[in-house]
Coordinates of C-alpha atoms and ligand atoms in Angstrom, one line a residue:
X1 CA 45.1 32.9 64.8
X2 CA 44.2 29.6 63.9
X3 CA 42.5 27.4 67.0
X4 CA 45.1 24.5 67.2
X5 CA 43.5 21.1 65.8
X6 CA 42.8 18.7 68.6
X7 CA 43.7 16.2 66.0
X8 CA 47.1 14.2 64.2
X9 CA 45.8 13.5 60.9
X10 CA 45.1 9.4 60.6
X11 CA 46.2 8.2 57.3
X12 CA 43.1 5.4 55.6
X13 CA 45.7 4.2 52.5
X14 CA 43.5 3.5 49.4
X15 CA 42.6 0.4 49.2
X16 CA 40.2 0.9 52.3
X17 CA 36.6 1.0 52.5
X18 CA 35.0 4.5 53.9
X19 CA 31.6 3.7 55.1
X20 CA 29.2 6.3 54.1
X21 CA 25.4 7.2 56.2
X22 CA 23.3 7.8 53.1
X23 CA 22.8 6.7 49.5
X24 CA 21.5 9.7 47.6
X25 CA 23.4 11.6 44.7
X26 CA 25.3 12.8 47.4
X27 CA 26.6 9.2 48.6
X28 CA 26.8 8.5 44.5
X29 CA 29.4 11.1 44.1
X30 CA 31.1 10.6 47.1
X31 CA 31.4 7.0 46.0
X32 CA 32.4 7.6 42.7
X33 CA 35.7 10.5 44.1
X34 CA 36.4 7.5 46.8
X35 CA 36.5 5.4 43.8
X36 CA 39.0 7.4 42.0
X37 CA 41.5 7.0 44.6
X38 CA 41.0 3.6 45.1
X39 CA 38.8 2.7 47.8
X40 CA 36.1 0.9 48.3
X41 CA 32.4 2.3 49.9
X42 CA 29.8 0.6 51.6
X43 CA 26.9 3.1 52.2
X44 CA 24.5 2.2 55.0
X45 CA 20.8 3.8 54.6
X46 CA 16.9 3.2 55.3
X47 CA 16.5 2.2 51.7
X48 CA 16.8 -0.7 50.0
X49 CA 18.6 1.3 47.0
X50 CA 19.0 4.7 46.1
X51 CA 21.0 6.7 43.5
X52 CA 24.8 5.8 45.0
X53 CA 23.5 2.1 45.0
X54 CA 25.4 1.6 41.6
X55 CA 28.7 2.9 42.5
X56 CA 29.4 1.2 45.8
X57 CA 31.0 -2.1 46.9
X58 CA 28.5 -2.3 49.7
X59 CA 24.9 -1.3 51.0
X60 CA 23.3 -2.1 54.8
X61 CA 20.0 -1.4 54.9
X62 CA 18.6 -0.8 58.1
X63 CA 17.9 2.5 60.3
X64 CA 20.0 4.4 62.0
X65 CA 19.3 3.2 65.4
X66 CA 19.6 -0.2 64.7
X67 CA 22.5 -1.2 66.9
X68 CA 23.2 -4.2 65.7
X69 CA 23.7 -3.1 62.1
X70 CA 25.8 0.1 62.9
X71 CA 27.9 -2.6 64.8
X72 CA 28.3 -4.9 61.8
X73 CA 28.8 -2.0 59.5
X74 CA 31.2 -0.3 61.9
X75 CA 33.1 -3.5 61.7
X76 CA 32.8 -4.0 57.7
X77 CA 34.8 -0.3 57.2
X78 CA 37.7 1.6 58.2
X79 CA 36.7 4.9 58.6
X80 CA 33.2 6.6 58.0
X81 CA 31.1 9.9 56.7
X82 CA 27.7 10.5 55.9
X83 CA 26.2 12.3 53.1
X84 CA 23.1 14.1 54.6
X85 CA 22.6 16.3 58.0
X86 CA 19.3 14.4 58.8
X87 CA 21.4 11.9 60.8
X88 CA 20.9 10.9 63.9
X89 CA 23.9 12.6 66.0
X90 CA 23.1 10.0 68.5
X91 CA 23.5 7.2 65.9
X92 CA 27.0 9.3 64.3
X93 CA 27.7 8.7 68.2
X94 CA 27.5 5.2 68.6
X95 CA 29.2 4.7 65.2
X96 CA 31.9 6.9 66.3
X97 CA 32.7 4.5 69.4
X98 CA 33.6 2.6 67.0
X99 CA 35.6 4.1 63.8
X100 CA 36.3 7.3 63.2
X101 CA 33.6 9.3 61.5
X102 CA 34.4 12.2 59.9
X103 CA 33.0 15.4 60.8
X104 CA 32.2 14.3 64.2
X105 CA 28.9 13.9 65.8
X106 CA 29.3 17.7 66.9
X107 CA 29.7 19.4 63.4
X108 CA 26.1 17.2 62.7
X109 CA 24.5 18.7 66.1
X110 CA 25.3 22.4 65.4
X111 CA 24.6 22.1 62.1
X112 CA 21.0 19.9 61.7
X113 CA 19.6 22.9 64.1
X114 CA 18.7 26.1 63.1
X115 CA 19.4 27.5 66.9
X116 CA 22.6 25.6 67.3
X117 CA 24.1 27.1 63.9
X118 CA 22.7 30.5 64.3
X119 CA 24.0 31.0 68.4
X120 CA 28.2 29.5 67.3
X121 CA 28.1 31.9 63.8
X122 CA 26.8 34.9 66.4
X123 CA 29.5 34.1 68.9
X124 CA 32.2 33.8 66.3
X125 CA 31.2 37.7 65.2
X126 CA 29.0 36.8 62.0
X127 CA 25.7 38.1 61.1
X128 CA 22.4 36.4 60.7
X129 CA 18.9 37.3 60.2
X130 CA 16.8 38.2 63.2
X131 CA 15.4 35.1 64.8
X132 CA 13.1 34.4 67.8
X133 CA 12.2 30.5 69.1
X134 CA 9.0 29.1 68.4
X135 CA 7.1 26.3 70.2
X136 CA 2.8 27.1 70.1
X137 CA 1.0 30.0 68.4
X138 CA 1.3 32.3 71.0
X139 CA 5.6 31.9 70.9
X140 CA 4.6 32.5 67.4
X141 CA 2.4 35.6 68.1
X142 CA 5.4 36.7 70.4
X143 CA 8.3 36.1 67.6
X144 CA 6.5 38.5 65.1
X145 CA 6.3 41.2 67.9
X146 CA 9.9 40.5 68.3
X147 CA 11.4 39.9 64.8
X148 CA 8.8 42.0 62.6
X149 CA 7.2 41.1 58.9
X150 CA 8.2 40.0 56.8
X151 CA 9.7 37.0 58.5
X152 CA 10.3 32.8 57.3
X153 CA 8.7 30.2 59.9
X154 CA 11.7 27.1 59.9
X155 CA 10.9 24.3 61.8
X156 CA 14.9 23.6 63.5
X157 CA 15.4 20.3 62.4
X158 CA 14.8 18.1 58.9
X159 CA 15.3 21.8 57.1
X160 CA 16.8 21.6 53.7
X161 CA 15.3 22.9 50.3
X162 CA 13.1 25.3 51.4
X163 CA 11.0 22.7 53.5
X164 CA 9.8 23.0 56.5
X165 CA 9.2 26.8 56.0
X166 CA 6.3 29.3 55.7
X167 CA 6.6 32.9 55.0
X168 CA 4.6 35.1 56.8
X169 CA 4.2 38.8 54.9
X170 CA 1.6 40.0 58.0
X171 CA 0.8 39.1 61.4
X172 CA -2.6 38.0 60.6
X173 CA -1.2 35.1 58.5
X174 CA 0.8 33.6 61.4
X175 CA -1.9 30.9 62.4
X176 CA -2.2 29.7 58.8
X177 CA 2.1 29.2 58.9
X178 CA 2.1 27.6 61.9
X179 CA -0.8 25.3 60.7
X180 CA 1.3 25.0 57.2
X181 CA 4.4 23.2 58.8
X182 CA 2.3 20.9 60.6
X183 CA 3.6 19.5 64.0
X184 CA 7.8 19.6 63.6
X185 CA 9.7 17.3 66.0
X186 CA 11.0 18.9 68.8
X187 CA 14.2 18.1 70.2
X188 CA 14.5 17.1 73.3
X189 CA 16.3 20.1 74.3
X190 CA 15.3 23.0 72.4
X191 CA 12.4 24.4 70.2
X192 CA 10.2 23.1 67.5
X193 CA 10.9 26.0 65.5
X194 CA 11.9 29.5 64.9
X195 CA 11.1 32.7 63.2
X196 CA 13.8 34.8 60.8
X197 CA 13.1 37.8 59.4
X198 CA 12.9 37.8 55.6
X199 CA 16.7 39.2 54.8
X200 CA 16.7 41.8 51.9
X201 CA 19.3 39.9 49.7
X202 CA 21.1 41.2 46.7
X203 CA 22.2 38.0 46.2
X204 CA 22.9 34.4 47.3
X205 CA 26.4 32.9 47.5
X206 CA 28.1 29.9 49.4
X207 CA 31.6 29.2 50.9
X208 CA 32.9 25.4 50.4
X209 CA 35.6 24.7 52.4
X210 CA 37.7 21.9 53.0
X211 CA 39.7 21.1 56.3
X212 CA 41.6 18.2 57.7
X213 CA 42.5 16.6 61.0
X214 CA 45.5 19.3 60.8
X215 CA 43.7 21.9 60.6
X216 CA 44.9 22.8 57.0
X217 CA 41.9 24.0 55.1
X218 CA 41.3 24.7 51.4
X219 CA 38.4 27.0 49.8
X220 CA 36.6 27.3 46.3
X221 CA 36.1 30.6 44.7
X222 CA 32.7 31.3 46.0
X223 CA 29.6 30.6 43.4
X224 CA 27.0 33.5 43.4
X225 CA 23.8 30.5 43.7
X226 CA 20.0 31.3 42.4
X227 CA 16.9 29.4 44.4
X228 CA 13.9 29.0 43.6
X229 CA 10.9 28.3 45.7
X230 CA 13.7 27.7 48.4
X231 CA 15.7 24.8 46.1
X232 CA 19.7 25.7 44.1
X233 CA 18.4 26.4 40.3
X234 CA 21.8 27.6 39.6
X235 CA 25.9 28.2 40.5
X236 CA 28.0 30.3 39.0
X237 CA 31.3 31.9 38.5
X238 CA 33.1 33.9 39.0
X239 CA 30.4 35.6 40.9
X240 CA 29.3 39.6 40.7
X241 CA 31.6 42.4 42.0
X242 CA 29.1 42.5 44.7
X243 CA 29.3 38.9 46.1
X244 CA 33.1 39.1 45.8
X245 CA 33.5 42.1 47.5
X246 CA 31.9 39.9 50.2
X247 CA 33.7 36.9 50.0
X248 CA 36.7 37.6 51.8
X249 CA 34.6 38.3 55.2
X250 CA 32.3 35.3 54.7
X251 CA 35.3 32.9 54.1
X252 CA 37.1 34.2 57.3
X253 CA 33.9 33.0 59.5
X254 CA 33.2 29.8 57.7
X255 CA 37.2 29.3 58.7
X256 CA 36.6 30.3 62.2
X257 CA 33.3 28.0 62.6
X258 CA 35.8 25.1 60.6
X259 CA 38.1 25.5 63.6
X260 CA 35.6 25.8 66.4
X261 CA 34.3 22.8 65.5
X262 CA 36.9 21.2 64.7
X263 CA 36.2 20.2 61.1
X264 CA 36.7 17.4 59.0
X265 CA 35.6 17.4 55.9
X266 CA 34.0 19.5 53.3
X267 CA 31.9 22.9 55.2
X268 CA 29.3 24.6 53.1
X269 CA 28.2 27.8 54.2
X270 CA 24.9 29.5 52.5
X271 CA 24.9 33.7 52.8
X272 CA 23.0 36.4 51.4
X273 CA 24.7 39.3 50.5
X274 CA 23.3 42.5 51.9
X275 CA 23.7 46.6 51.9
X276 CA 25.6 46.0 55.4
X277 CA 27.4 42.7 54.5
X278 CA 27.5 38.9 54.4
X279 CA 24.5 37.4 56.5
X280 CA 24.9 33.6 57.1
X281 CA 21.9 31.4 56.3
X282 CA 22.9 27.8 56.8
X283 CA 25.8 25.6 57.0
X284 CA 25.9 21.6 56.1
X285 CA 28.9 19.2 57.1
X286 CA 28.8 18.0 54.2
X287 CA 29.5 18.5 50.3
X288 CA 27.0 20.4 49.0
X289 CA 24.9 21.0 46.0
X290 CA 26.5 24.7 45.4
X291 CA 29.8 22.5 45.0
X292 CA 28.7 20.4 42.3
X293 CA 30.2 22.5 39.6
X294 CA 33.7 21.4 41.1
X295 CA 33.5 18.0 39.4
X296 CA 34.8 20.0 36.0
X297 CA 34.9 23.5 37.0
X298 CA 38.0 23.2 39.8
X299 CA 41.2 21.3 39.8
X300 CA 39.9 18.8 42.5
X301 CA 36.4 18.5 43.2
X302 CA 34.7 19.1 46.7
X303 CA 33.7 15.1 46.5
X304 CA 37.6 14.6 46.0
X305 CA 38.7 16.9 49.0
X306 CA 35.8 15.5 51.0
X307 CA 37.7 12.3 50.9
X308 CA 41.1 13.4 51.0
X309 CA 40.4 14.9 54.5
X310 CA 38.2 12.4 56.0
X311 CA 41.0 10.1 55.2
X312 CA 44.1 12.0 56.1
X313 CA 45.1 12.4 52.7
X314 CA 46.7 16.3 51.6
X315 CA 44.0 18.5 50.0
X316 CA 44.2 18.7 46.3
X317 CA 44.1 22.8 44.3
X318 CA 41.0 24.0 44.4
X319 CA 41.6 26.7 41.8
X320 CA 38.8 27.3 38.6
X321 CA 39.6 25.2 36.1
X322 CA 37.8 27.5 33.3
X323 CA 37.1 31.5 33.3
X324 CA 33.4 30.5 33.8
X325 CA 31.8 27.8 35.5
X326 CA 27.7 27.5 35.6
X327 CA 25.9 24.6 37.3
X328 CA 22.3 24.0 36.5
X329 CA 20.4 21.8 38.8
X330 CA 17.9 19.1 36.7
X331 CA 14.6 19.0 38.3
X332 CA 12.5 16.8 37.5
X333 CA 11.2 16.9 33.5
X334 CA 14.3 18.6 33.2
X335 CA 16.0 15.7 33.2
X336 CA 14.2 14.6 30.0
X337 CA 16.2 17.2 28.0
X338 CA 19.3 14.9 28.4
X339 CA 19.6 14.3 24.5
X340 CA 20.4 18.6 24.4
X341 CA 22.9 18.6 27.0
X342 CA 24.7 16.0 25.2
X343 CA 24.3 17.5 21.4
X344 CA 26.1 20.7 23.3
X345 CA 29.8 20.4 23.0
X346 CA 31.3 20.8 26.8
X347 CA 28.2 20.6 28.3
X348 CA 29.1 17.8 31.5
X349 CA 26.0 16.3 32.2
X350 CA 24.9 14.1 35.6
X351 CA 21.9 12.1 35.9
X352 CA 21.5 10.5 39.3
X353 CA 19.7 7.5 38.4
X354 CA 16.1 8.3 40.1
X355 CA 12.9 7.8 38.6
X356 CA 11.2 10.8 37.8
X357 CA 8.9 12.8 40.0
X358 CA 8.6 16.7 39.9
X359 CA 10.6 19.3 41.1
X360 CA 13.1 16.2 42.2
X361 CA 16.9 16.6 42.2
X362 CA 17.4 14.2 38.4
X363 CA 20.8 15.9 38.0
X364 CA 22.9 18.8 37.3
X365 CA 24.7 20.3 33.8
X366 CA 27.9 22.0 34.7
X367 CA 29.4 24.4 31.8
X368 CA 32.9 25.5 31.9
X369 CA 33.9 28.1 29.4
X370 CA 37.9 28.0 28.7
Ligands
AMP1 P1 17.1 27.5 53.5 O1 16.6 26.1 53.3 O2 16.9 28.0 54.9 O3 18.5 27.7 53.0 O4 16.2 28.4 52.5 C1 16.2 28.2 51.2 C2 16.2 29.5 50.4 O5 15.0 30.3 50.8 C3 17.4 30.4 50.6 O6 18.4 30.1 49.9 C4 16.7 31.8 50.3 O7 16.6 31.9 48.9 C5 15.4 31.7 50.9 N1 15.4 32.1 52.3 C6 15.6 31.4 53.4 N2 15.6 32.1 54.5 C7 15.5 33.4 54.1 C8 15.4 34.7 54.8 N3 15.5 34.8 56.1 N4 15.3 35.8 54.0 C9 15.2 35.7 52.7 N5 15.2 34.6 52.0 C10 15.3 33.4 52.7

């Protein structure tokens, strides 16, 4: 049964501005959805610009634990998200005194560290990979005794594309990971990192769900997503009969964790599938890059929904919108093959605006095949 949402849903009428923590492509899309319906966005961020700085009404810059700015730009907005994990929670905190922020300051804390995410998907009767804390070589030394080689070295926090990670094939390579990450923050409750065993995979898939102060959710047909060196190359759909045979278990936890946490907002859930099942990697509170294809591949785009929900709005359909749906991600050169994408008829093409540097997120092609 469903855990009963702690929340009435608020309505924030278009017309509004939704304040939005970051200004990457993320924030860009965001604003562009928020746009659509008729509000306006003021995106707060470190940098001066950034790729959503086009498509917004507004921009603070200043850091996330500068008080007095959260408190103007708390004041400037009616109701707040933020595109990134990386957050302060303390900061989504303060703001949240303040205006609603949607998903709370909780969905960020389990969510930005590895332990958190890994302990509520174990209680809620998912799978994940074998893990062990690790704080010094010799917790190290102790987490390949415990988890085996071949295992992944994540530092808990700042994790996303594959950074912040060293794979260790033997035991005798465990100094030169731990030297590899360098020195990762440490919480002040918790560890600096942690050691997962390498999870024999026949394939990667994500579940993107939406769900609103009610507690009514909606979910995308799951894309079956190729990485490489740890970053999204590609999305597609529908995925293989393997992946789907998976799907239905995968979505059921990434409802249950929705409702434990009380969710608001788009939830993106990374698995592998395996021989014995779905095994959860990683979630984010956030739209996500395995959700890009639902610009033109679904009836309403996770940017769309993300929206809807975090202002109190119904969800829109989320079926496919085309028998096949691919997303390529645009790294760096890629980007300079834009003239193709456009020569090829029903090719969608997004360029984020950033200057070039390699192996950066430029963009994404989405292909939808009637
Ligand atoms: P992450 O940033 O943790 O999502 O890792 C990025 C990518 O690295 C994943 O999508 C996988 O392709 C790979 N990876 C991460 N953790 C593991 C693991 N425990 N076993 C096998 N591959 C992994």
């Amino acid at each position: 049964m469903l855990r009963q949402s702690q929340h009435e849903r608020t309505i924030v009428a278009p017309g509004a501005t939704i304040g939005i923590l970051g200004g990457g492509q993320l924030g860009r899309m965001l604003a562009i959805a928020a746009a659509q319906l008729g509000y306006k966005t003021h995106i707060f961020a470190p940098e001066a610009s950034g790729p959503a700085t086009e498509v917004t009404a507004h921009w603070t810059q200043a850091r996330f634990e500068d008080a007095d700015a959260m408190r103007a730009f708390a004041a400037a907005i009616d109701v707040a998200t933020y595109e990134f994990e990386n957050v302060d929670p303390q900061a989504v905190s303060y703001l949240a005194g303040r205006v609603a922020v949607h998903p709370s300051a909780r969905s960020l804390d389990v969510s930005r560290y590895r332990p958190h995410e890994k302990t509520l998907v174990t209680s809620l009767g998912g799978r994940t990979a074998a893990w062990a804390p690790v704080d010094d070589l010799a917790s190290l030394h102790a987490a390949v005794a415990q988890v085996g080689a071949p295992a992944i070295l994540k530092t808990t926090l700042f994790g996303y594309d594959g950074k912040g990670q060293a794979r260790i094939d033997t035991e005798g390579e465990a100094e030169a990971a731990w030297t590899s990450i360098g020195q990762p923050p440490r919480p002040p409750v918790g560890h600096a990192a942690i050691l997962e065993a390498r999870v024999d995979f026949a394939a990667e898939f994500s579940v993107l769900l939406a769900r609103c102060a009610d507690g009514a959710c909606a979910v995308w047909d799951v894309p079956e997503n190729v990485h490489h060196d740890g970053v999204l190359a590609t999305s597609a759909l529908p995925a293989s009969p393997l992946v789907l045979a998976q799907a239905e278990e995968a979505v059921a936890l990434t409802r249950r964790i929705a409702d434990e946490l009380d969710h608001i907002g788009i939830l993106a859930c990374e698995f592998f599938a395996t021989a014995g099942g779905p095994v959860f990697n990683e979630m984010a509170p956030r739209v996500h890059n395995s959700g890009h294809w639902t610009i033109e591949g679904a009836v309403t785009s996770q940017f769309e929904n993300h929206i809807r929900a975090v202002c109190g709005l119904p969800l829109g359909a989320t079926a496919l919108t085309g028998a096949r749906v691919t997303m390529e991600n645009l790294l760096g050169a890629d980007a300079d093959r834009w003239p193709k994408f456009l020569a090829e008829p029903g090719a969608h093409l997004h360029l984020y605006g950033k200057s070039m540097r390699a192996g950066r997120k430029m963009g994404h092609v989405t292909r939808v095949e009637r």
